[in-house]
Short mmCIF file of C-alpha atoms in Angstrom, two decimals:
data_model
loop_
_atom_site.label_atom_id
_atom_site.label_comp_id
_atom_site.label_asym_id
_atom_site.label_seq_id
_atom_site.Cartn_x
_atom_site.Cartn_y
_atom_site.Cartn_z
CA MET A 767 87.62 228.30 64.82
CA LYS A 768 89.73 225.11 64.83
CA GLN A 769 89.56 224.76 61.01
CA LYS A 770 90.73 228.34 60.67
CA ILE A 771 93.68 227.56 62.95
CA LEU A 772 94.54 224.55 60.97
CA TYR A 773 94.45 226.46 57.65
CA ILE A 774 96.89 228.94 59.07
CA ILE A 775 99.22 226.28 60.38
CA CYS A 776 99.03 224.60 57.01
CA ALA A 777 99.79 227.85 55.27
CA ILE A 778 102.81 228.39 57.27
CA CYS A 779 104.02 224.89 56.66
CA ALA A 780 103.65 225.34 53.04
CA ILE A 781 105.55 228.70 52.98
CA CYS A 782 108.36 226.96 54.89
CA VAL A 783 108.93 223.75 52.83
CA THR A 784 108.28 225.07 49.29
CA THR A 785 111.48 227.18 49.12
CA ALA A 786 114.06 225.24 46.94
CA CYS A 787 117.69 225.17 47.75
CA ASP A 788 119.22 228.64 48.54
CA SER A 789 122.85 228.55 49.58
CA ASP A 790 122.80 232.21 50.65
CA SER A 791 122.61 233.00 54.20
CA ILE A 792 119.31 233.40 55.67
CA GLU A 793 118.60 236.89 56.65
CA GLY A 794 118.11 237.51 60.40
CA LEU A 795 119.74 234.27 61.63
CA ASN A 796 122.70 234.31 63.87
CA GLY A 797 125.29 232.22 65.20
CA GLU A 798 125.54 228.55 64.27
CA PHE A 799 122.60 228.86 62.29
CA SER A 800 123.30 231.93 60.20
CA ASP A 801 124.71 229.93 57.15
CA ILE A 802 122.06 227.36 56.71
CA THR A 803 121.22 226.01 53.01
CA PHE A 804 117.37 225.01 53.04
CA CYS A 805 116.74 222.34 50.54
CA ASP A 806 113.26 221.10 49.53
CA PHE A 807 113.63 217.89 47.76
CA THR A 808 110.89 216.99 45.19
CA THR A 809 111.95 213.43 43.73
CA ALA A 810 112.79 210.45 45.66
CA SER A 811 114.01 207.03 44.33
CA VAL A 812 114.46 203.89 46.29
CA GLN A 813 117.53 201.86 45.38
CA PRO A 814 118.09 198.30 46.05
CA THR A 815 118.07 197.16 49.57
CA VAL A 816 121.02 195.41 50.92
CA LYS A 817 120.98 192.80 53.66
CA LEU A 818 123.42 193.47 56.19
CA GLY A 819 122.85 190.39 58.34
CA LYS A 820 121.42 189.48 61.62
CA GLY A 821 118.07 190.96 60.61
CA VAL A 822 119.25 194.58 59.72
CA LYS A 823 118.85 195.87 56.30
CA ALA A 824 120.26 199.08 54.60
CA LEU A 825 117.47 200.84 52.87
CA ASN A 826 118.91 203.02 50.18
CA THR A 827 117.27 206.17 48.93
CA GLN A 828 118.16 209.33 46.85
CA PHE A 829 116.59 212.69 46.66
CA THR A 830 116.98 215.55 44.02
CA ASP A 831 115.27 218.98 43.62
CA ALA A 832 114.74 221.20 40.76
CA ASP A 833 118.14 222.75 41.17
CA GLY A 834 120.01 219.39 40.66
CA HIS A 835 121.23 219.22 44.36
CA ASN A 836 121.53 215.53 45.61
CA LEU A 837 120.87 214.02 48.90
CA THR A 838 121.82 210.20 49.35
CA LEU A 839 120.52 208.32 52.56
CA THR A 840 120.99 204.76 53.62
CA PHE A 841 118.69 203.95 56.74
CA GLY A 842 119.65 200.85 59.17
CA SER A 843 116.36 199.11 59.52
CA LYS A 844 114.93 195.83 60.82
CA GLU A 845 111.99 196.25 58.60
CA TRP A 846 112.10 196.08 54.88
CA ILE A 847 110.03 199.05 54.66
CA LEU A 848 111.28 202.48 56.30
CA GLY A 849 109.59 203.04 59.56
CA GLU A 850 108.86 206.15 61.51
CA GLY A 851 111.60 207.67 63.93
CA SER A 852 114.75 209.54 64.54
CA PHE A 853 117.81 208.17 62.83
CA ALA A 854 121.20 208.93 64.15
CA PRO A 855 124.08 209.70 61.95
CA VAL A 856 126.99 207.17 61.53
CA ALA A 857 129.87 206.60 59.03
CA SER A 858 128.55 203.36 58.02
CA VAL A 859 125.07 201.68 58.80
CA SER A 860 125.42 198.37 60.58
CA THR A 861 122.29 198.65 63.01
CA ASP A 862 118.75 199.50 63.19
CA GLY A 863 117.94 203.28 63.82
CA THR A 864 120.94 204.82 62.20
CA TYR A 865 121.50 206.53 58.92
CA ALA A 866 124.64 207.36 56.58
CA GLY A 867 124.37 209.98 53.98
CA SER A 868 125.77 212.68 51.88
CA ILE A 869 124.66 215.95 50.27
CA ASN A 870 126.04 216.71 46.87
CA GLY A 871 128.73 214.36 47.58
CA ALA A 872 129.79 215.62 51.22
CA ALA A 873 129.37 213.10 53.92
CA ILE A 874 126.98 214.13 56.75
CA THR A 875 128.68 214.08 60.05
CA GLU A 876 126.20 215.45 62.48
CA GLY A 877 122.20 215.78 62.86
CA THR A 878 119.42 213.23 63.14
CA MET A 879 117.20 212.37 60.30
CA ASP A 880 113.48 212.35 61.28
CA VAL A 881 111.02 210.08 59.46
CA SER A 882 107.25 210.26 59.54
CA LEU A 883 104.67 208.49 57.45
CA VAL A 884 100.89 209.74 57.18
CA GLY A 885 99.33 207.15 54.92
CA GLU A 886 101.24 206.72 52.05
CA THR A 887 103.25 209.85 52.12
CA TYR A 888 106.76 210.13 53.67
CA PHE A 889 108.01 213.14 55.41
CA VAL A 890 111.78 213.13 55.67
CA ASN A 891 113.66 216.01 57.38
CA GLY A 892 116.74 216.98 59.14
CA LEU A 893 119.10 219.78 60.27
CA VAL A 894 122.55 218.48 59.28
CA LYS A 895 126.12 219.29 58.84
CA THR A 896 128.57 217.75 56.13
CA GLN A 897 132.13 217.06 56.47
CA ASP A 898 133.06 220.23 54.58
CA GLY A 899 131.40 222.33 57.53
CA LYS A 900 128.19 223.34 55.56
CA GLN A 901 124.83 222.93 57.13
CA PHE A 902 121.63 221.84 55.42
CA LYS A 903 117.90 221.93 56.43
CA THR A 904 116.68 219.10 54.36
CA TYR A 905 113.03 218.12 53.61
CA TYR A 906 111.19 215.90 51.67
CA LYS A 907 107.39 215.17 51.51
CA GLY A 908 106.04 212.37 49.03
CA PRO A 909 105.84 208.69 48.37
CA MET A 910 108.42 206.06 48.54
CA THR A 911 108.08 202.48 47.54
CA PHE A 912 110.25 199.67 49.10
CA GLU A 913 110.50 196.15 47.90
CA ILE A 914 109.89 193.46 50.50
CA GLY A 915 112.50 190.73 50.72
CA GLU A 916 113.09 187.66 52.84
CA ASP A 917 115.64 187.61 55.70
CA ASP A 918 118.43 185.24 56.06
CA PRO A 919 117.96 183.71 59.57
CA GLU A 920 121.23 184.51 61.09
CA PRO A 921 121.29 184.56 64.93
CA SER A 922 121.05 188.26 65.97
CA GLY A 923 123.17 187.85 69.04
CA TYR A 924 119.97 188.34 71.22
CA THR A 925 118.92 185.58 73.55
CA MET A 926 115.79 184.33 75.38
CA SER A 927 115.26 181.97 78.30
CA ILE A 928 111.97 180.79 79.67
CA GLN A 929 110.65 180.12 83.27
CA THR A 930 107.50 178.43 83.86
CA SER A 931 104.98 178.61 86.76
CA THR A 932 101.25 178.30 87.49
CA VAL A 933 98.54 180.68 86.50
CA GLU A 934 97.01 182.27 89.43
CA ILE A 935 94.80 185.55 89.60
CA MET A 936 94.28 187.11 92.84
CA ASP A 937 91.16 189.14 93.46
CA TRP A 938 92.14 192.25 95.39
CA THR A 939 88.69 193.11 96.79
CA THR A 940 88.37 189.45 98.33
CA TRP A 941 91.94 188.50 98.47
CA GLN A 942 90.84 185.17 97.10
CA THR A 943 93.28 183.44 94.65
CA THR A 944 91.86 181.44 91.51
CA SER A 945 94.13 178.65 89.92
CA TYR A 946 93.85 177.83 86.33
CA PRO A 947 95.58 174.25 86.16
CA ASP A 948 94.80 173.86 82.37
CA VAL A 949 97.29 176.30 81.34
CA THR A 950 100.96 177.46 82.24
CA LYS A 951 102.88 180.75 82.41
CA TYR A 952 105.71 180.95 80.48
CA SER A 953 107.80 183.87 81.21
CA ILE A 954 110.18 184.66 78.63
CA THR A 955 113.12 186.88 78.98
CA ILE A 956 115.14 188.48 75.89
CA CYS A 957 118.41 190.01 76.48
CA ASP A 958 120.65 191.83 74.08
CA PRO A 959 124.12 190.79 73.14
CA ASN A 960 125.60 192.48 76.06
CA GLY A 961 123.27 190.45 78.39
CA ALA A 962 121.00 193.47 79.24
CA GLN A 963 117.15 192.78 79.38
CA VAL A 964 115.37 194.18 76.38
CA ALA A 965 111.85 192.47 76.60
CA TYR A 966 109.93 190.26 79.23
CA PHE A 967 106.71 188.64 78.26
CA ASP A 968 104.22 186.69 80.60
CA VAL A 969 103.01 184.13 77.99
CA ILE A 970 99.99 182.00 78.84
CA ASN A 971 99.59 178.85 76.94
CA GLY A 972 98.90 175.08 77.46
CA ASN A 973 100.64 172.79 79.69
CA ASP A 974 104.20 171.26 79.18
CA LYS A 975 104.79 173.34 75.87
CA LYS A 976 108.29 173.34 74.50
CA ALA A 977 109.86 176.70 73.40
CA GLU A 978 109.05 176.15 69.72
CA GLN A 979 105.41 175.23 70.57
CA LEU A 980 104.75 178.74 71.77
CA THR A 981 104.50 180.33 68.29
CA GLY A 982 101.31 182.45 67.54
CA SER A 983 99.58 185.57 68.06
CA TYR A 984 98.86 186.67 71.73
CA THR A 985 96.75 189.40 72.89
CA ILE A 986 98.00 191.49 75.92
CA VAL A 987 95.29 191.55 78.69
CA SER A 988 94.92 192.31 82.51
CA ASP A 989 94.96 188.99 84.45
CA ALA A 990 95.48 186.87 81.61
CA HIS A 991 94.35 183.01 82.25
CA ASP A 992 93.59 181.87 78.94
CA ALA A 993 95.71 180.27 76.37
CA MET A 994 97.16 182.71 73.85
CA GLN A 995 97.24 185.54 76.05
CA ILE A 996 99.73 187.71 77.62
CA SER A 997 99.54 189.11 81.06
CA ALA A 998 99.96 193.03 81.14
CA GLY A 999 102.61 194.93 82.69
CA TYR A 1000 101.90 197.41 85.27
CA SER A 1001 103.45 200.80 86.68
CA LEU A 1002 103.18 202.13 90.25
CA PRO A 1003 104.49 205.77 89.61
CA ASP A 1004 103.83 206.85 93.24
CA TYR A 1005 106.38 204.21 94.34
CA GLY A 1006 108.96 204.42 91.36
CA MET A 1007 108.15 200.66 90.51
CA ALA A 1008 107.02 198.99 87.35
CA GLY A 1009 107.01 195.34 86.16
CA GLY A 1010 105.79 192.51 84.09
CA THR A 1011 105.64 192.46 80.24
CA ALA A 1012 107.70 195.02 78.90
CA TYR A 1013 110.04 196.16 75.95
CA GLN A 1014 112.92 198.59 75.81
CA ASP A 1015 111.98 201.35 73.22
CA ALA A 1016 114.57 203.03 70.94
CA ALA A 1017 115.58 205.61 73.76
CA GLY A 1018 116.61 202.71 76.11
CA LYS A 1019 113.28 203.37 78.34
CA MET A 1020 111.40 200.40 79.39
CA GLN A 1021 107.70 200.56 78.06
CA TYR A 1022 105.16 198.26 80.10
CA LEU A 1023 102.56 196.89 77.79
CA THR A 1024 98.91 197.25 78.72
CA GLY A 1025 97.18 196.22 75.24
CA GLY A 1026 98.10 195.15 71.94
CA THR A 1027 99.29 192.19 70.13
CA VAL A 1028 102.56 190.14 70.23
CA GLU A 1029 103.29 187.55 67.55
CA ILE A 1030 105.93 184.91 68.12
CA THR A 1031 107.24 183.24 65.15
CA THR A 1032 110.35 180.87 64.38
CA ALA A 1033 112.77 180.23 61.54
CA THR A 1034 115.58 177.66 61.14
CA GLY A 1035 118.83 179.59 61.29
CA ILE A 1036 121.70 179.22 58.93
CA ASP A 1037 123.51 176.85 61.55
CA GLY A 1038 120.42 174.86 61.94
CA SER A 1039 119.29 176.14 65.03
CA THR A 1040 115.67 177.31 65.80
CA LEU A 1041 115.32 181.17 66.10
CA TYR A 1042 112.79 183.08 67.48
CA SER A 1043 111.29 186.58 66.37
CA PHE A 1044 109.00 188.78 68.46
CA LYS A 1045 106.81 191.49 66.89
CA GLY A 1046 104.55 193.71 68.80
CA THR A 1047 101.90 195.77 66.97
CA GLY A 1048 99.02 198.20 68.29
CA LEU A 1049 100.77 198.46 71.68
CA ALA A 1050 99.43 200.45 74.68
CA THR A 1051 102.16 201.40 76.94
CA VAL A 1052 102.92 202.92 80.32
CA ASP A 1053 106.29 203.59 81.70
CA VAL A 1054 107.69 203.71 85.15
CA ALA A 1055 106.62 207.47 85.66
CA GLY A 1056 103.06 206.55 84.70
CA THR A 1057 103.15 208.14 81.27
CA VAL A 1058 100.97 206.26 78.83
CA GLY A 1059 101.59 206.05 75.12
CA SER A 1060 101.86 203.60 72.05
CA GLY A 1061 104.47 201.69 70.38
CA ALA A 1062 105.52 198.62 68.31
CA PHE A 1063 108.83 196.50 68.23
CA ASN A 1064 110.33 193.89 66.17
CA ILE A 1065 113.12 191.75 67.87
CA MET A 1066 114.36 189.30 65.22
CA PHE A 1067 116.32 185.83 65.23
CA VAL A 1068 116.72 185.37 68.99
CA SER A 1069 118.49 182.07 70.32
CA PHE A 1070 117.10 180.26 72.91
CA LEU A 1071 119.28 179.75 75.98
CA ASP A 1072 118.52 176.27 77.48
CA VAL A 1073 119.64 175.62 81.03
CA LYS A 1074 122.54 173.36 80.96
CA GLY A 1075 123.31 172.19 84.47
CA THR A 1076 121.17 171.03 87.51
CA VAL A 1077 119.00 173.02 89.90
CA TYR A 1078 118.09 171.61 93.22
CA ARG A 1079 115.45 173.82 95.08
CA ASP A 1080 114.48 174.05 98.68
CA VAL A 1081 117.17 172.16 100.07
CA THR A 1082 117.04 172.31 103.91
CA ILE A 1083 119.57 172.68 106.79
CA ASN A 1084 118.33 171.97 110.32
CA SER A 1085 119.91 175.19 111.90
CA GLU A 1086 120.79 174.88 115.64
CA ILE A 1087 121.52 178.69 115.46
CA ILE A 1088 118.49 179.84 113.99
CA GLY A 1089 116.32 177.03 115.71
CA THR A 1090 114.38 176.05 112.71
CA GLN A 1091 114.85 174.60 109.02
CA MET A 1092 116.56 176.87 106.89
CA LYS A 1093 116.34 176.67 102.97
CA TYR A 1094 118.66 177.33 100.01
CA SER A 1095 118.48 176.45 96.36
CA VAL A 1096 121.70 175.56 94.40
CA TYR A 1097 122.89 175.56 90.71
CA LEU A 1098 125.30 172.78 89.69
CA PRO A 1099 127.03 173.38 86.17
CA GLU A 1100 126.88 170.91 83.40
CA GLY A 1101 129.19 167.98 83.99
CA TRP A 1102 129.26 168.50 87.94
CA ASP A 1103 130.56 165.09 89.61
CA GLY A 1104 131.10 166.19 93.22
CA GLN A 1105 134.99 165.09 92.58
CA THR A 1106 136.28 168.42 90.98
CA THR A 1107 136.66 171.23 93.63
CA LEU A 1108 134.84 174.25 91.96
CA PRO A 1109 134.44 177.89 93.01
CA VAL A 1110 131.26 179.02 94.79
CA LEU A 1111 129.20 182.06 94.30
CA TYR A 1112 126.53 183.19 97.03
CA MET A 1113 123.81 185.14 95.33
CA LEU A 1114 121.57 187.24 97.93
CA HIS A 1115 117.95 188.23 97.40
CA GLY A 1116 116.17 191.13 98.28
CA TYR A 1117 113.56 192.09 100.93
CA GLY A 1118 110.39 190.17 100.54
CA ASP A 1119 111.86 187.31 98.21
CA ASP A 1120 113.37 184.09 99.00
CA GLN A 1121 115.83 181.32 97.97
CA ASN A 1122 114.04 180.82 94.72
CA SER A 1123 113.74 184.49 93.54
CA TRP A 1124 117.09 184.55 91.68
CA LEU A 1125 116.10 181.42 89.77
CA ASP A 1126 112.43 182.58 89.03
CA LYS A 1127 112.93 186.13 88.61
CA GLY A 1128 116.42 186.57 87.79
CA ASN A 1129 116.85 184.12 85.25
CA LEU A 1130 119.97 182.88 87.28
CA ALA A 1131 120.44 179.41 85.89
CA ALA A 1132 119.93 180.13 82.16
CA LEU A 1133 122.39 183.33 82.55
CA THR A 1134 124.95 181.31 84.34
CA SER A 1135 125.05 178.21 82.09
CA ALA A 1136 125.18 180.61 78.94
CA ALA A 1137 128.14 182.47 80.43
CA ILE A 1138 130.07 179.38 81.30
CA GLU A 1139 129.36 177.89 77.78
CA ALA A 1140 130.49 181.21 76.21
CA GLY A 1141 133.80 180.80 78.20
CA GLU A 1142 133.27 184.16 80.05
CA VAL A 1143 133.61 182.35 83.52
CA GLY A 1144 134.65 178.61 84.64
CA LYS A 1145 132.32 176.02 85.99
CA MET A 1146 130.88 177.22 89.10
CA VAL A 1147 128.45 176.35 91.88
CA VAL A 1148 125.83 179.08 92.81
CA VAL A 1149 123.96 179.11 95.96
CA THR A 1150 120.80 181.26 96.60
CA PRO A 1151 120.02 181.08 100.41
CA ASP A 1152 116.56 182.13 102.21
CA ALA A 1153 117.55 185.07 104.32
CA MET A 1154 114.12 186.06 105.22
CA GLN A 1155 113.94 189.83 106.23
CA THR A 1156 117.23 189.70 108.28
CA PHE A 1157 119.52 191.75 105.91
CA TYR A 1158 121.74 188.98 106.45
CA CYS A 1159 122.85 190.33 109.92
CA ASN A 1160 122.64 189.07 113.56
CA GLY A 1161 119.58 190.63 115.60
CA TYR A 1162 117.63 192.77 113.10
CA GLN A 1163 114.76 190.15 112.53
CA ASN A 1164 113.40 188.96 115.71
CA GLY A 1165 116.77 188.47 117.31
CA LEU A 1166 117.81 185.88 114.75
CA ALA A 1167 121.44 185.51 114.40
CA TYR A 1168 121.54 184.96 110.58
CA GLU A 1169 125.09 186.25 109.83
CA ASP A 1170 126.29 183.30 112.39
CA TYR A 1171 124.29 180.88 110.64
CA PHE A 1172 125.65 181.97 107.15
CA PHE A 1173 129.14 181.62 108.09
CA ASN A 1174 129.10 178.80 110.54
CA GLU A 1175 126.48 176.53 109.32
CA LEU A 1176 125.59 177.33 105.58
CA VAL A 1177 128.99 177.74 104.14
CA PRO A 1178 130.50 174.52 105.86
CA THR A 1179 127.54 172.59 104.63
CA ILE A 1180 127.80 173.94 100.99
CA GLU A 1181 131.61 172.97 101.10
CA MET A 1182 130.90 169.54 102.50
CA LEU A 1183 127.96 168.64 100.22
CA PHE A 1184 129.28 170.15 96.83
CA ASN A 1185 132.86 170.12 97.14
CA VAL A 1186 133.40 173.90 96.45
CA GLY A 1187 136.52 175.70 97.28
CA LYS A 1188 137.31 176.67 100.96
CA ASP A 1189 139.58 179.66 100.44
CA LYS A 1190 139.03 183.26 99.51
CA SER A 1191 140.04 182.80 95.79
CA MET A 1192 137.26 180.48 95.16
CA ARG A 1193 134.38 182.18 97.01
CA ALA A 1194 132.24 185.15 95.82
CA VAL A 1195 129.19 187.10 96.89
CA GLY A 1196 126.60 189.14 95.20
CA GLY A 1197 123.14 190.53 95.68
CA LEU A 1198 120.53 193.01 95.21
CA SER A 1199 118.78 195.55 97.54
CA MET A 1200 118.51 193.94 100.85
CA GLY A 1201 121.10 191.36 99.36
CA GLY A 1202 123.15 194.37 98.28
CA TYR A 1203 123.43 195.44 101.69
CA GLY A 1204 124.52 191.94 102.60
CA THR A 1205 127.08 191.90 100.01
CA LEU A 1206 128.59 195.11 101.06
CA TYR A 1207 128.35 194.32 104.70
CA TYR A 1208 130.06 190.69 104.22
CA ALA A 1209 132.67 192.07 102.04
CA VAL A 1210 133.80 194.63 104.65
CA LYS A 1211 133.02 192.51 107.85
CA HIS A 1212 134.42 189.24 106.45
CA PRO A 1213 137.11 190.20 103.77
CA GLU A 1214 138.93 186.91 104.31
CA MET A 1215 135.92 185.04 102.74
CA PHE A 1216 135.47 186.60 99.34
CA CYS A 1217 137.58 187.22 96.39
CA CYS A 1218 134.86 189.36 94.56
CA ALA A 1219 131.55 191.15 95.60
CA TYR A 1220 128.90 192.95 93.56
CA ALA A 1221 126.18 194.95 95.17
CA MET A 1222 123.27 195.63 92.93
CA SER A 1223 120.95 198.62 93.77
CA PRO A 1224 122.18 197.99 97.36
CA ALA A 1225 120.42 199.39 100.46
CA CYS A 1226 123.20 201.51 101.88
CA TYR A 1227 121.98 202.59 105.34
CA ILE A 1228 119.22 201.17 107.61
CA ASP A 1229 118.52 202.25 110.91
CA GLY A 1230 119.48 199.48 113.41
CA LEU A 1231 121.91 197.84 111.20
CA PRO A 1232 125.79 197.95 111.18
CA ASN A 1233 126.56 201.40 109.57
CA LEU A 1234 128.65 200.91 106.32
CA PHE A 1235 129.55 204.44 106.35
CA GLU A 1236 131.73 203.83 109.44
CA LEU A 1237 132.72 200.10 108.73
CA TYR A 1238 134.59 200.78 105.45
CA PRO A 1239 136.66 203.87 106.56
CA ALA A 1240 137.80 201.59 109.41
CA ALA A 1241 138.75 198.73 107.28
CA ASN A 1242 142.10 197.49 106.00
CA ALA A 1243 141.65 198.45 102.36
CA ALA A 1244 144.42 195.93 101.15
CA SER A 1245 142.26 193.26 102.37
CA LEU A 1246 138.83 194.03 100.82
CA PRO A 1247 137.71 191.98 97.85
CA ASP A 1248 137.10 193.30 94.34
CA LEU A 1249 134.11 195.35 94.90
CA THR A 1250 131.53 196.57 92.45
CA MET A 1251 128.29 198.92 93.39
CA GLU A 1252 125.58 199.39 90.52
CA VAL A 1253 122.60 201.52 90.88
CA GLY A 1254 119.81 202.73 88.59
CA THR A 1255 119.54 206.62 88.34
CA GLU A 1256 115.63 206.40 88.49
CA ASP A 1257 115.76 204.04 91.49
CA THR A 1258 113.83 206.18 94.26
CA THR A 1259 114.12 203.43 96.60
CA VAL A 1260 118.02 203.36 97.32
CA TYR A 1261 119.68 205.77 94.87
CA SER A 1262 119.85 208.68 97.12
CA MET A 1263 122.42 207.17 99.50
CA CYS A 1264 124.51 205.06 96.85
CA PRO A 1265 126.57 207.87 95.62
CA TRP A 1266 127.56 209.05 99.16
CA LEU A 1267 128.73 205.38 100.21
CA ALA A 1268 130.56 205.15 97.00
CA GLY A 1269 132.11 208.39 97.70
CA THR A 1270 133.15 207.18 101.08
CA ILE A 1271 134.85 204.08 99.60
CA GLN A 1272 136.65 205.69 96.71
CA PRO A 1273 139.19 207.59 98.64
CA LEU A 1274 140.18 204.54 100.70
CA GLY A 1275 142.43 203.20 97.70
CA LEU A 1276 141.01 199.75 96.99
CA ALA A 1277 142.80 197.98 94.44
CA ASN A 1278 139.62 197.00 92.66
CA PHE A 1279 136.31 199.09 93.19
CA GLU A 1280 133.90 200.04 90.67
CA TYR A 1281 130.99 202.29 91.23
CA ILE A 1282 128.17 202.26 88.40
CA GLU A 1283 125.40 204.48 87.78
CA ARG A 1284 123.03 204.03 84.65
CA ALA A 1285 119.46 204.46 83.62
CA GLY A 1286 117.13 202.14 85.49
CA VAL A 1287 114.69 201.42 88.48
CA HIS A 1288 114.33 199.03 91.46
CA ASP A 1289 113.46 195.98 89.37
CA TRP A 1290 114.49 192.83 88.08
CA ALA A 1291 115.11 194.05 84.57
CA PHE A 1292 117.87 196.17 86.12
CA TRP A 1293 119.32 193.31 88.17
CA LYS A 1294 119.19 191.02 85.14
CA GLY A 1295 121.41 193.49 83.38
CA CYS A 1296 123.86 193.53 86.24
CA TYR A 1297 124.36 189.73 86.63
CA PRO A 1298 125.90 189.05 83.38
CA LYS A 1299 128.27 191.88 83.99
CA PHE A 1300 128.91 190.17 87.36
CA LEU A 1301 129.78 186.81 85.75
CA LYS A 1302 132.20 188.40 83.25
CA LYS A 1303 134.08 189.87 86.29
CA LEU A 1304 134.16 186.53 88.14
CA GLY A 1305 135.84 185.20 84.94
CA ASN A 1306 138.99 186.91 86.31
CA TYR A 1307 138.97 184.69 89.32
CA PHE A 1308 136.95 181.55 88.42
CA LYS A 1309 138.77 180.09 85.47
#
């Protein structure tokens, strides 16, 4: 029965695709599809490939049919061989996943071009419109042979950073942790030229490896603890959460890797630097919604961001207000001497994290030093305090007066030890989730303290905490700092309240208020995409 159905489908497909170009209207079609020219191209030729730079190639092809109609397509590709996918039309190809083309000399202006490959047979088809207003249904089935060349190692604008940690595996049935002292976890974060995270890999290798020593082929496994393995990613769809090893697919969605292979290679760039390429093959994936799938990626010629500056972790303050030792960590920029007064940024962590989370999970030191080196922001000190689960307020956690501690002990200590500015123009605050609430709260409760505030995926309303929906309308709008809220539209943890709070703030007439929604969930991939934007905004204040 299945074979009979398959034969019928194949017969229907054969009827649909064996009709040559016919410019007459298709009888029975109406509206915008009533004047489509169907083209079945029978001959394909591959023209010389052109290297566009930064790992992108222009794959040039031409197609003809028995009636002499011509289709010219140039595909933007990171590979030397045309791969599968949907290619978007552009006037001139410069990036992967795009195409430029013409039919009978008229440029294509609308319509994707879909490419499939079965064995050595290509299927290329699209419903497109040309600049003269004509519409075409194009189809080609047959072979195409591309010549494989060699890329010029030119920095792609993508950057990577590495954070190290010990390898420990938790047995969730016994709650026992096993440590593996002979290996180290190298957490590699890759960002696009705009600073947004596009890939993350928990690489396991020997101890004390430099970046260039991490090359090789890695297998993705759960609970990785051997050299040349990568720890698998995970998805918890019931909670709208996912994390770990992942890459961003062509649709801009993070795919968390549960199997497959990732190969890391190096090349010497045209400027003499070492560039890194990451190629994933045979990948098993799962997204934040729990949908499983497969995929592949090729991220080429990535530059390594080394941390320039100094990080001091777990510095303590004997707090009389809290009644115990309180910890914070601090990033000092390259060349800090304690003599020049610098501005300061306080970055607040989320619920369940601590003073090192922005360093270990948020890539803060590397992103900050890169922004300073690129001239996007001036040299500054960044402080990441531990707030436990206080929500940065007085009285929420066991009666602790954290807000009093922050402004009466922490801030004066930082000013004394690190010679940071003591006025509003040289002080900023930002944070995520619980720290996003803290950012919004400090901005409205202590507007004289901060010139700029950036709340990432903020908790906007918590029972028992000061009500932001009441505080902002009652505030003097002219006194509030430059304020930004940014949240992911798939963030099931906090998104529901964010538009409402933004709608409360927007009518107040703040000189600088920005509310940003974009695709994303409640995770570090989203927040690491926020932080570079915050740094660029701080460039308006911290020169």
